[in-house]
mmCIF file of C-alpha atoms in Angstrom:
data_model
loop_
_atom_site.group_PDB
_atom_site.id
_atom_site.type_symbol
_atom_site.label_atom_id
_atom_site.label_comp_id
_atom_site.label_asym_id
_atom_site.label_seq_id
_atom_site.Cartn_x
_atom_site.Cartn_y
_atom_site.Cartn_z
ATOM 1 C CA MET X 4 180.031 202.116 271.281
ATOM 2 C CA THR X 5 183.800 202.631 271.239
ATOM 3 C CA ALA X 6 184.592 200.714 273.588
ATOM 4 C CA PRO X 7 186.084 197.432 272.081
ATOM 5 C CA VAL X 8 183.724 194.619 273.639
ATOM 6 C CA ILE X 9 184.915 191.523 274.767
ATOM 7 C CA ALA X 10 183.082 188.410 275.591
ATOM 8 C CA PHE X 11 184.162 185.326 278.052
ATOM 9 C CA PHE X 12 182.987 182.254 277.038
ATOM 10 C CA ASN X 13 183.209 178.337 276.890
ATOM 11 C CA ASN X 14 180.364 176.215 277.502
ATOM 12 C CA LYS X 15 181.858 173.774 279.728
ATOM 13 C CA GLY X 16 181.645 175.188 283.063
ATOM 14 C CA GLY X 17 184.083 174.637 286.178
ATOM 15 C CA VAL X 18 186.811 176.152 284.574
ATOM 16 C CA GLY X 19 187.695 179.539 285.834
ATOM 17 C CA LYS X 20 185.617 181.321 283.770
ATOM 18 C CA THR X 21 184.508 184.004 286.282
ATOM 19 C CA SER X 22 187.600 184.200 287.946
ATOM 20 C CA LEU X 23 189.671 185.215 284.651
ATOM 21 C CA VAL X 24 187.272 187.939 284.215
ATOM 22 C CA TYR X 25 187.025 189.436 287.296
ATOM 23 C CA HIS X 26 191.046 189.405 287.066
ATOM 24 C CA LEU X 27 191.575 190.791 283.908
ATOM 25 C CA ALA X 28 189.124 193.260 285.090
ATOM 26 C CA TRP X 29 190.784 194.914 288.310
ATOM 27 C CA MET X 30 194.527 194.285 286.378
ATOM 28 C CA MET X 31 193.159 196.809 283.188
ATOM 29 C CA SER X 32 191.853 199.365 285.576
ATOM 30 C CA GLU X 33 194.936 199.006 287.481
ATOM 31 C CA MET X 34 196.632 199.267 284.033
ATOM 32 C CA GLY X 35 194.822 202.547 283.398
ATOM 33 C CA HIS X 36 192.069 201.684 281.523
ATOM 34 C CA ARG X 37 188.042 202.967 282.193
ATOM 35 C CA VAL X 38 186.421 198.655 282.413
ATOM 36 C CA LEU X 39 183.320 197.738 282.561
ATOM 37 C CA ALA X 40 182.404 194.324 284.064
ATOM 38 C CA ALA X 41 178.992 192.888 282.580
ATOM 39 C CA ASP X 42 177.399 190.707 284.350
ATOM 40 C CA LEU X 43 175.498 188.750 281.903
ATOM 41 C CA ASP X 44 175.469 184.743 283.355
ATOM 42 C CA PRO X 45 171.966 184.160 285.305
ATOM 43 C CA GLN X 46 174.133 182.826 287.888
ATOM 44 C CA ALA X 47 175.289 185.874 289.115
ATOM 45 C CA ASN X 48 178.807 185.269 290.844
ATOM 46 C CA LEU X 49 180.865 187.879 288.723
ATOM 47 C CA THR X 50 178.706 190.240 290.455
ATOM 48 C CA ALA X 51 178.805 187.850 293.201
ATOM 49 C CA ASN X 52 182.977 188.193 293.410
ATOM 50 C CA PHE X 53 182.813 192.047 293.644
ATOM 51 C CA LEU X 54 180.375 192.632 295.811
ATOM 52 C CA ASP X 55 179.661 191.770 299.644
ATOM 53 C CA GLU X 56 176.539 190.439 300.982
ATOM 54 C CA GLU X 57 175.137 193.081 302.436
ATOM 55 C CA GLU X 58 175.762 195.158 299.270
ATOM 56 C CA LEU X 59 174.109 191.906 297.342
ATOM 57 C CA GLU X 60 171.044 192.503 298.993
ATOM 58 C CA GLY X 61 170.612 195.894 298.468
ATOM 59 C CA LEU X 62 170.573 195.191 294.651
ATOM 60 C CA TRP X 63 168.250 191.642 295.322
ATOM 61 C CA PRO X 64 165.684 192.860 297.957
ATOM 62 C CA ALA X 65 163.395 190.075 298.480
ATOM 63 C CA ASN X 66 160.274 192.570 297.996
ATOM 64 C CA ARG X 67 161.593 194.106 295.020
ATOM 65 C CA VAL X 68 159.601 195.145 291.528
ATOM 66 C CA GLU X 69 161.488 193.825 288.345
ATOM 67 C CA ASN X 70 161.500 197.027 287.130
ATOM 68 C CA SER X 71 162.610 198.974 289.726
ATOM 69 C CA ALA X 72 165.938 196.022 290.530
ATOM 70 C CA LYS X 73 169.179 197.895 289.940
ATOM 71 C CA THR X 74 170.111 195.257 288.507
ATOM 72 C CA VAL X 75 171.170 194.159 284.538
ATOM 73 C CA TYR X 76 167.392 192.343 284.489
ATOM 74 C CA GLY X 77 166.179 195.479 286.256
ATOM 75 C CA SER X 78 166.900 197.726 283.197
ATOM 76 C CA LEU X 79 165.340 194.648 280.820
ATOM 77 C CA ALA X 80 162.004 194.442 282.856
ATOM 78 C CA PRO X 81 160.180 197.215 280.917
ATOM 79 C CA LEU X 82 160.853 195.062 277.325
ATOM 80 C CA ILE X 83 160.155 191.408 278.804
ATOM 81 C CA ARG X 84 156.935 193.298 280.437
ATOM 82 C CA GLY X 85 155.726 194.578 276.879
ATOM 83 C CA ILE X 86 155.651 197.727 279.019
ATOM 84 C CA GLY X 87 158.644 200.334 277.357
ATOM 85 C CA ASP X 88 161.904 199.419 276.268
ATOM 86 C CA ILE X 89 165.110 199.082 277.803
ATOM 87 C CA ALA X 90 166.098 201.138 280.982
ATOM 88 C CA ASP X 91 169.192 203.122 281.684
ATOM 89 C CA PRO X 92 171.491 201.092 283.418
ATOM 90 C CA HIS X 93 172.163 200.569 287.490
ATOM 91 C CA LEU X 94 176.159 200.687 287.229
ATOM 92 C CA VAL X 95 178.045 199.926 290.812
ATOM 93 C CA GLY X 96 181.655 201.639 290.842
ATOM 94 C CA ILE X 97 184.132 199.540 292.062
ATOM 95 C CA ASN X 98 186.814 202.140 291.986
ATOM 96 C CA ASP X 99 187.646 205.253 289.508
ATOM 97 C CA ARG X 100 188.519 202.794 286.149
ATOM 98 C CA LEU X 101 186.045 199.967 287.267
ATOM 99 C CA SER X 102 182.456 199.880 287.313
ATOM 100 C CA LEU X 103 180.060 196.809 287.482
ATOM 101 C CA LEU X 104 177.214 196.328 285.239
ATOM 102 C CA PRO X 105 175.501 194.006 288.220
ATOM 103 C CA GLY X 106 173.913 190.000 286.805
ATOM 104 C CA ASP X 107 170.391 189.476 288.853
ATOM 105 C CA LEU X 108 169.344 185.182 289.103
ATOM 106 C CA ASN X 109 165.880 186.668 287.469
ATOM 107 C CA LEU X 110 167.882 187.034 284.096
ATOM 108 C CA SER X 111 166.805 183.275 283.527
ATOM 109 C CA LYS X 112 163.378 184.400 283.141
ATOM 110 C CA PHE X 113 164.726 186.236 279.476
ATOM 111 C CA GLU X 114 165.700 183.050 278.411
ATOM 112 C CA ASP X 115 162.203 182.089 276.952
ATOM 113 C CA GLU X 116 161.824 185.462 275.410
ATOM 114 C CA LEU X 117 165.201 185.366 273.490
ATOM 115 C CA SER X 118 164.069 182.041 272.204
ATOM 116 C CA SER X 119 160.517 182.922 270.547
ATOM 117 C CA GLN X 120 161.816 185.887 269.281
ATOM 118 C CA TRP X 121 165.085 185.049 267.359
ATOM 119 C CA PRO X 122 162.985 183.506 264.248
ATOM 120 C CA ASP X 123 160.872 185.909 264.001
ATOM 121 C CA CYS X 124 163.744 188.770 263.214
ATOM 122 C CA LEU X 125 163.401 186.609 259.905
ATOM 123 C CA ASP X 126 159.485 187.944 259.809
ATOM 124 C CA GLY X 127 161.256 191.369 259.881
ATOM 125 C CA LYS X 128 159.013 192.052 263.543
ATOM 126 C CA GLU X 129 160.344 195.195 265.416
ATOM 127 C CA ARG X 130 159.866 193.713 268.617
ATOM 128 C CA ALA X 131 162.244 190.570 267.698
ATOM 129 C CA PHE X 132 164.893 193.423 267.189
ATOM 130 C CA ARG X 133 164.007 195.051 270.002
ATOM 131 C CA VAL X 134 164.798 192.332 272.268
ATOM 132 C CA ILE X 135 167.452 190.150 270.850
ATOM 133 C CA SER X 136 169.737 193.679 270.857
ATOM 134 C CA ALA X 137 168.210 194.930 274.146
ATOM 135 C CA PHE X 138 172.110 193.061 275.447
ATOM 136 C CA TRP X 139 173.470 194.784 273.146
ATOM 137 C CA ARG X 140 172.016 198.153 273.789
ATOM 138 C CA LEU X 141 172.616 197.940 277.037
ATOM 139 C CA LEU X 142 175.822 197.894 276.659
ATOM 140 C CA ALA X 143 175.814 200.316 274.715
ATOM 141 C CA ARG X 144 174.637 202.522 276.924
ATOM 142 C CA ALA X 145 176.494 201.721 279.759
ATOM 143 C CA SER X 146 179.358 202.021 278.076
ATOM 144 C CA ARG X 147 178.617 205.725 277.202
ATOM 145 C CA GLN X 148 177.411 206.826 281.072
ATOM 146 C CA PHE X 149 181.016 204.894 282.255
ATOM 147 C CA ASP X 150 182.894 206.060 278.965
ATOM 148 C CA ALA X 151 184.720 203.195 279.085
ATOM 149 C CA ASP X 152 187.422 202.001 277.376
ATOM 150 C CA VAL X 153 186.856 198.197 277.115
ATOM 151 C CA VAL X 154 183.893 196.307 278.174
ATOM 152 C CA LEU X 155 184.416 192.767 279.655
ATOM 153 C CA ILE X 156 181.270 190.240 279.502
ATOM 154 C CA ASP X 157 180.812 187.122 281.777
ATOM 155 C CA VAL X 158 178.368 185.047 280.459
ATOM 156 C CA GLY X 159 176.882 181.004 281.450
ATOM 157 C CA PRO X 160 178.697 177.879 280.058
ATOM 158 C CA ASN X 161 175.748 176.926 277.911
ATOM 159 C CA LEU X 162 175.089 177.431 274.195
ATOM 160 C CA GLY X 163 171.620 178.987 275.039
ATOM 161 C CA ALA X 164 169.691 181.396 273.687
ATOM 162 C CA ILE X 165 170.814 183.926 276.450
ATOM 163 C CA ASN X 166 174.207 183.461 275.382
ATOM 164 C CA ARG X 167 173.538 183.749 271.932
ATOM 165 C CA SER X 168 172.457 187.116 272.618
ATOM 166 C CA ALA X 169 174.871 188.310 274.868
ATOM 167 C CA ILE X 170 177.954 187.182 272.239
ATOM 168 C CA ILE X 171 176.237 188.502 269.578
ATOM 169 C CA ALA X 172 176.827 192.059 271.600
ATOM 170 C CA ALA X 173 180.162 190.983 271.659
ATOM 171 C CA GLU X 174 183.295 191.889 268.699
ATOM 172 C CA HIS X 175 185.918 189.216 270.197
ATOM 173 C CA VAL X 176 185.643 186.294 272.335
ATOM 174 C CA VAL X 177 188.099 184.498 274.351
ATOM 175 C CA VAL X 178 187.733 181.252 274.810
ATOM 176 C CA PRO X 179 188.992 180.305 278.677
ATOM 177 C CA LEU X 180 189.927 176.357 279.661
ATOM 178 C CA ALA X 181 190.976 173.558 281.417
ATOM 179 C CA PRO X 182 193.228 171.065 280.446
ATOM 180 C CA ASP X 183 190.639 168.328 280.473
ATOM 181 C CA LEU X 184 188.676 165.649 278.033
ATOM 182 C CA PHE X 185 185.328 167.840 278.502
ATOM 183 C CA SER X 186 187.573 171.162 277.998
ATOM 184 C CA VAL X 187 188.640 170.158 274.647
ATOM 185 C CA GLN X 188 184.783 168.538 273.686
ATOM 186 C CA GLY X 189 183.479 172.213 274.761
ATOM 187 C CA LEU X 190 185.980 173.365 271.984
ATOM 188 C CA GLN X 191 184.055 171.224 269.344
ATOM 189 C CA ASN X 192 180.310 172.373 269.743
ATOM 190 C CA LEU X 193 181.224 175.950 271.362
ATOM 191 C CA GLY X 194 183.440 177.029 267.659
ATOM 192 C CA PRO X 195 180.093 175.538 265.713
ATOM 193 C CA ALA X 196 178.419 177.371 267.255
ATOM 194 C CA LEU X 197 179.683 180.869 267.010
ATOM 195 C CA ARG X 198 179.623 180.990 263.158
ATOM 196 C CA GLY X 199 176.672 179.504 262.726
ATOM 197 C CA TRP X 200 174.987 182.569 265.110
ATOM 198 C CA ARG X 201 177.114 185.265 263.195
ATOM 199 C CA ALA X 202 175.714 183.639 259.851
ATOM 200 C CA GLN X 203 172.449 183.211 261.102
ATOM 201 C CA TRP X 204 172.207 187.252 262.826
ATOM 202 C CA GLN X 205 173.355 188.415 259.488
ATOM 203 C CA GLU X 206 170.924 186.631 257.725
ATOM 204 C CA ARG X 207 168.483 188.059 260.010
ATOM 205 C CA VAL X 208 169.981 191.826 260.108
ATOM 206 C CA PRO X 209 168.797 193.043 256.808
ATOM 207 C CA LYS X 210 165.455 191.882 257.637
ATOM 208 C CA ASN X 211 165.256 194.915 260.449
ATOM 209 C CA PRO X 212 162.089 197.556 259.983
ATOM 210 C CA ASP X 213 163.567 200.120 262.007
ATOM 211 C CA VAL X 214 166.320 202.726 260.592
ATOM 212 C CA ASP X 215 166.819 204.171 263.519
ATOM 213 C CA LEU X 216 167.076 200.663 265.781
ATOM 214 C CA ASP X 217 171.416 200.405 266.002
ATOM 215 C CA LEU X 218 172.138 196.945 265.557
ATOM 216 C CA PRO X 219 175.481 195.032 266.693
ATOM 217 C CA THR X 220 177.591 193.839 263.683
ATOM 218 C CA GLY X 221 177.703 190.446 265.746
ATOM 219 C CA ARG X 222 181.483 189.901 264.668
ATOM 220 C CA MET X 223 182.213 187.550 267.697
ATOM 221 C CA THR X 224 185.701 187.032 266.512
ATOM 222 C CA PRO X 225 187.279 184.598 268.460
ATOM 223 C CA SER X 226 190.731 186.200 269.244
ATOM 224 C CA GLY X 227 192.739 183.589 271.546
ATOM 225 C CA TYR X 228 191.739 181.148 274.297
ATOM 226 C CA VAL X 229 193.408 181.047 277.884
ATOM 227 C CA VAL X 230 194.868 177.537 280.224
ATOM 228 C CA LEU X 231 193.242 178.010 283.651
ATOM 229 C CA GLY X 232 194.560 175.748 286.343
ATOM 230 C CA HIS X 233 197.108 173.839 285.066
ATOM 231 C CA GLY X 234 198.782 171.912 287.850
ATOM 232 C CA VAL X 235 202.771 172.632 288.322
ATOM 233 C CA ARG X 236 205.389 170.277 289.491
ATOM 234 C CA LEU X 237 208.448 171.776 289.152
ATOM 235 C CA GLY X 238 207.365 174.634 286.570
ATOM 236 C CA GLN X 239 206.132 172.030 284.273
ATOM 237 C CA PRO X 240 202.710 170.782 283.619
ATOM 238 C CA VAL X 241 201.633 167.870 285.520
ATOM 239 C CA LYS X 242 202.134 164.679 283.416
ATOM 240 C CA ALA X 243 198.466 164.243 283.441
ATOM 241 C CA TYR X 244 197.426 167.115 281.939
ATOM 242 C CA GLN X 245 200.035 166.799 279.453
ATOM 243 C CA ARG X 246 197.637 164.974 276.607
ATOM 244 C CA TRP X 247 195.161 167.844 277.012
ATOM 245 C CA THR X 248 197.043 170.760 276.852
ATOM 246 C CA ALA X 249 198.978 169.310 273.469
ATOM 247 C CA ARG X 250 195.302 168.592 271.601
ATOM 248 C CA ILE X 251 194.298 172.199 272.250
ATOM 249 C CA PRO X 252 196.192 174.338 269.916
ATOM 250 C CA LYS X 253 194.977 171.562 266.429
ATOM 251 C CA VAL X 254 191.630 171.675 267.846
ATOM 252 C CA TYR X 255 190.751 175.112 268.270
ATOM 253 C CA ARG X 256 192.368 175.620 264.776
ATOM 254 C CA GLU X 257 189.800 172.744 263.297
ATOM 255 C CA SER X 258 186.950 173.871 265.731
ATOM 256 C CA VAL X 259 186.756 177.137 266.563
ATOM 257 C CA LEU X 260 188.697 179.205 263.361
ATOM 258 C CA ASP X 261 187.407 176.666 261.178
ATOM 259 C CA LEU X 262 191.299 175.438 259.908
ATOM 260 C CA ASP X 263 192.954 173.038 258.634
ATOM 261 C CA GLU X 264 196.447 173.395 259.307
ATOM 262 C CA PRO X 265 199.465 172.075 261.041
ATOM 263 C CA ALA X 266 199.341 173.918 264.661
ATOM 264 C CA PRO X 267 202.074 173.958 266.693
ATOM 265 C CA PRO X 268 202.719 172.875 270.423
ATOM 266 C CA ILE X 269 200.818 175.098 272.929
ATOM 267 C CA ASP X 270 203.744 176.770 273.584
ATOM 268 C CA LEU X 271 204.707 178.421 270.965
ATOM 269 C CA ASP X 272 200.522 178.708 269.588
ATOM 270 C CA PRO X 273 200.398 182.521 268.955
ATOM 271 C CA HIS X 274 196.225 181.888 269.570
ATOM 272 C CA CYS X 275 197.337 180.746 273.524
ATOM 273 C CA MET X 276 196.723 183.963 275.068
ATOM 274 C CA ALA X 277 198.096 182.284 278.504
ATOM 275 C CA GLN X 278 198.510 179.214 280.328
ATOM 276 C CA LEU X 279 197.709 180.397 284.699
ATOM 277 C CA LYS X 280 198.605 178.300 286.765
ATOM 278 C CA HIS X 281 196.118 177.810 290.059
ATOM 279 C CA TYR X 282 196.293 179.580 292.949
ATOM 280 C CA ARG X 283 194.401 177.132 295.093
ATOM 281 C CA SER X 284 195.212 178.789 298.555
ATOM 282 C CA LEU X 285 194.965 181.992 297.734
ATOM 283 C CA MET X 286 191.255 182.189 296.217
ATOM 284 C CA PRO X 287 189.896 181.458 299.443
ATOM 285 C CA LEU X 288 191.498 184.549 300.530
ATOM 286 C CA SER X 289 191.107 186.959 297.331
ATOM 287 C CA TYR X 290 186.446 185.705 297.894
ATOM 288 C CA GLU X 291 186.655 186.526 301.497
ATOM 289 C CA ALA X 292 188.864 190.126 301.105
ATOM 290 C CA HIS X 293 186.844 190.697 298.125
ATOM 291 C CA LYS X 294 190.315 191.503 296.087
ATOM 292 C CA PRO X 295 192.264 190.068 292.902
ATOM 293 C CA VAL X 296 195.150 187.537 294.247
ATOM 294 C CA PHE X 297 197.823 190.203 293.093
ATOM 295 C CA ALA X 298 196.078 192.258 295.646
ATOM 296 C CA LEU X 299 196.106 190.647 298.673
ATOM 297 C CA LYS X 300 198.142 191.735 301.486
ATOM 298 C CA PRO X 301 198.948 189.992 304.765
ATOM 299 C CA ALA X 302 196.351 191.826 306.762
ATOM 300 C CA ASP X 303 193.924 189.829 304.030
ATOM 301 C CA GLY X 304 195.563 186.316 305.498
ATOM 302 C CA ALA X 305 198.152 186.635 302.792
ATOM 303 C CA PHE X 306 202.087 185.695 304.834
ATOM 304 C CA GLY X 307 205.086 184.329 304.037
ATOM 305 C CA GLY X 308 205.524 182.153 300.769
ATOM 306 C CA HIS X 309 201.756 183.506 299.710
ATOM 307 C CA GLN X 310 203.352 186.598 299.000
ATOM 308 C CA ALA X 311 205.395 185.327 296.237
ATOM 309 C CA ALA X 312 202.366 183.170 294.584
ATOM 310 C CA VAL X 313 200.693 187.403 294.907
ATOM 311 C CA LEU X 314 203.743 188.413 292.592
ATOM 312 C CA ALA X 315 203.810 186.237 290.068
ATOM 313 C CA ALA X 316 199.951 186.064 289.813
ATOM 314 C CA ARG X 317 200.281 190.366 289.695
ATOM 315 C CA ASN X 318 202.826 189.696 286.172
ATOM 316 C CA ASP X 319 200.923 186.608 284.848
ATOM 317 C CA PHE X 320 197.855 189.264 284.993
ATOM 318 C CA ALA X 321 199.506 192.066 283.622
ATOM 319 C CA ILE X 322 200.843 190.329 280.943
ATOM 320 C CA LEU X 323 197.543 188.581 280.328
ATOM 321 C CA ALA X 324 195.752 191.492 280.169
ATOM 322 C CA ASP X 325 198.300 193.694 277.979
ATOM 323 C CA LYS X 326 198.086 191.284 275.740
ATOM 324 C CA ILE X 327 194.056 191.529 275.616
ATOM 325 C CA TRP X 328 194.090 194.605 275.544
ATOM 326 C CA ARG X 329 197.040 194.713 272.527
ATOM 327 C CA THR X 330 194.672 192.326 270.331
ATOM 328 C CA VAL X 331 191.967 194.055 270.610
ATOM 329 C CA GLY X 332 193.247 197.070 269.716
ATOM 330 C CA GLY X 333 192.309 199.542 272.714
ATOM 331 C CA ALA X 334 189.155 201.955 271.876
ATOM 332 C CA ALA X 335 189.809 202.087 268.205
ATOM 333 C CA ALA X 336 188.778 198.722 267.695
ATOM 334 C CA SER X 337 185.150 199.114 267.853
ATOM 335 C CA GLY X 338 184.062 198.864 264.032
ATOM 336 C CA THR X 339 180.185 198.583 265.697
ATOM 337 C CA SER X 340 177.317 200.368 264.158
ATOM 338 C CA GLY X 341 175.984 202.068 267.093
ATOM 339 C CA VAL X 342 174.542 202.840 270.382
ATOM 340 C CA GLY X 343 170.721 202.254 270.600
#
């Protein structure tokens, strides 16, 4: 795989993770990058953001055959059913530079298989490595098929087996956070989980019996965090949130980076990639129009003062997208082991 793979991950739900991936995918494509957005969350919310109900019904017909589904699960179904390996991905073109690997509620059926095959890797079982590397190999095929410059992965808010295999496929992990107790507590679980998964995968890789089966490196480098949805009054975060934002830099260093060092204020923290404000009044318009907030027009209902918020959102996401792109080093930052 030549494109860097970035997972957006927090085991605390409701922080705006999917909306962040959606907006960054649009913005990076506007910046001229070829973006593959991969929905590996069994709730498939990213797919629902991109597509309308008629398009979703085409992907998820009621009487579908599992391995014919035009989703991530359809590509995995032959492997899950034991009748073959992964099938070629079906991608949905959003625009010339943005493509979607659609999610599927049936993906939750893969959880038990991924969980049971994880320990079997230690016994050198070939099927175990094929199952655990399935997301990586599917993303590699999809990236090659679309000639992607970057792959953005949306995953669910948990520490389960699906997320473990999805994030092993990522070289970079960006952590979306809300300025609240739950996100700060979530960081304390997320960091040790990432380190544990990395160490466990490195222990397993040498036991792969098939030298022709390419595997992910499992780098999973924490590349920074994004604080989403902080309230703002007169240009400053509302006081109720300030104590939580003040704690994030230190907790991120200790729990995610495993560093014991002084932490600067969040405004000076190089690991803080952005603090994004709420766009409450624009989000319903964005969902209805299937457009990012920074692309909304008066015809979409973004009248008057909304246009100032649209421009502010465009500036915010442009700065963040550029920072993430420079952090991951673009397509030159790959360093993975090949395409399966």
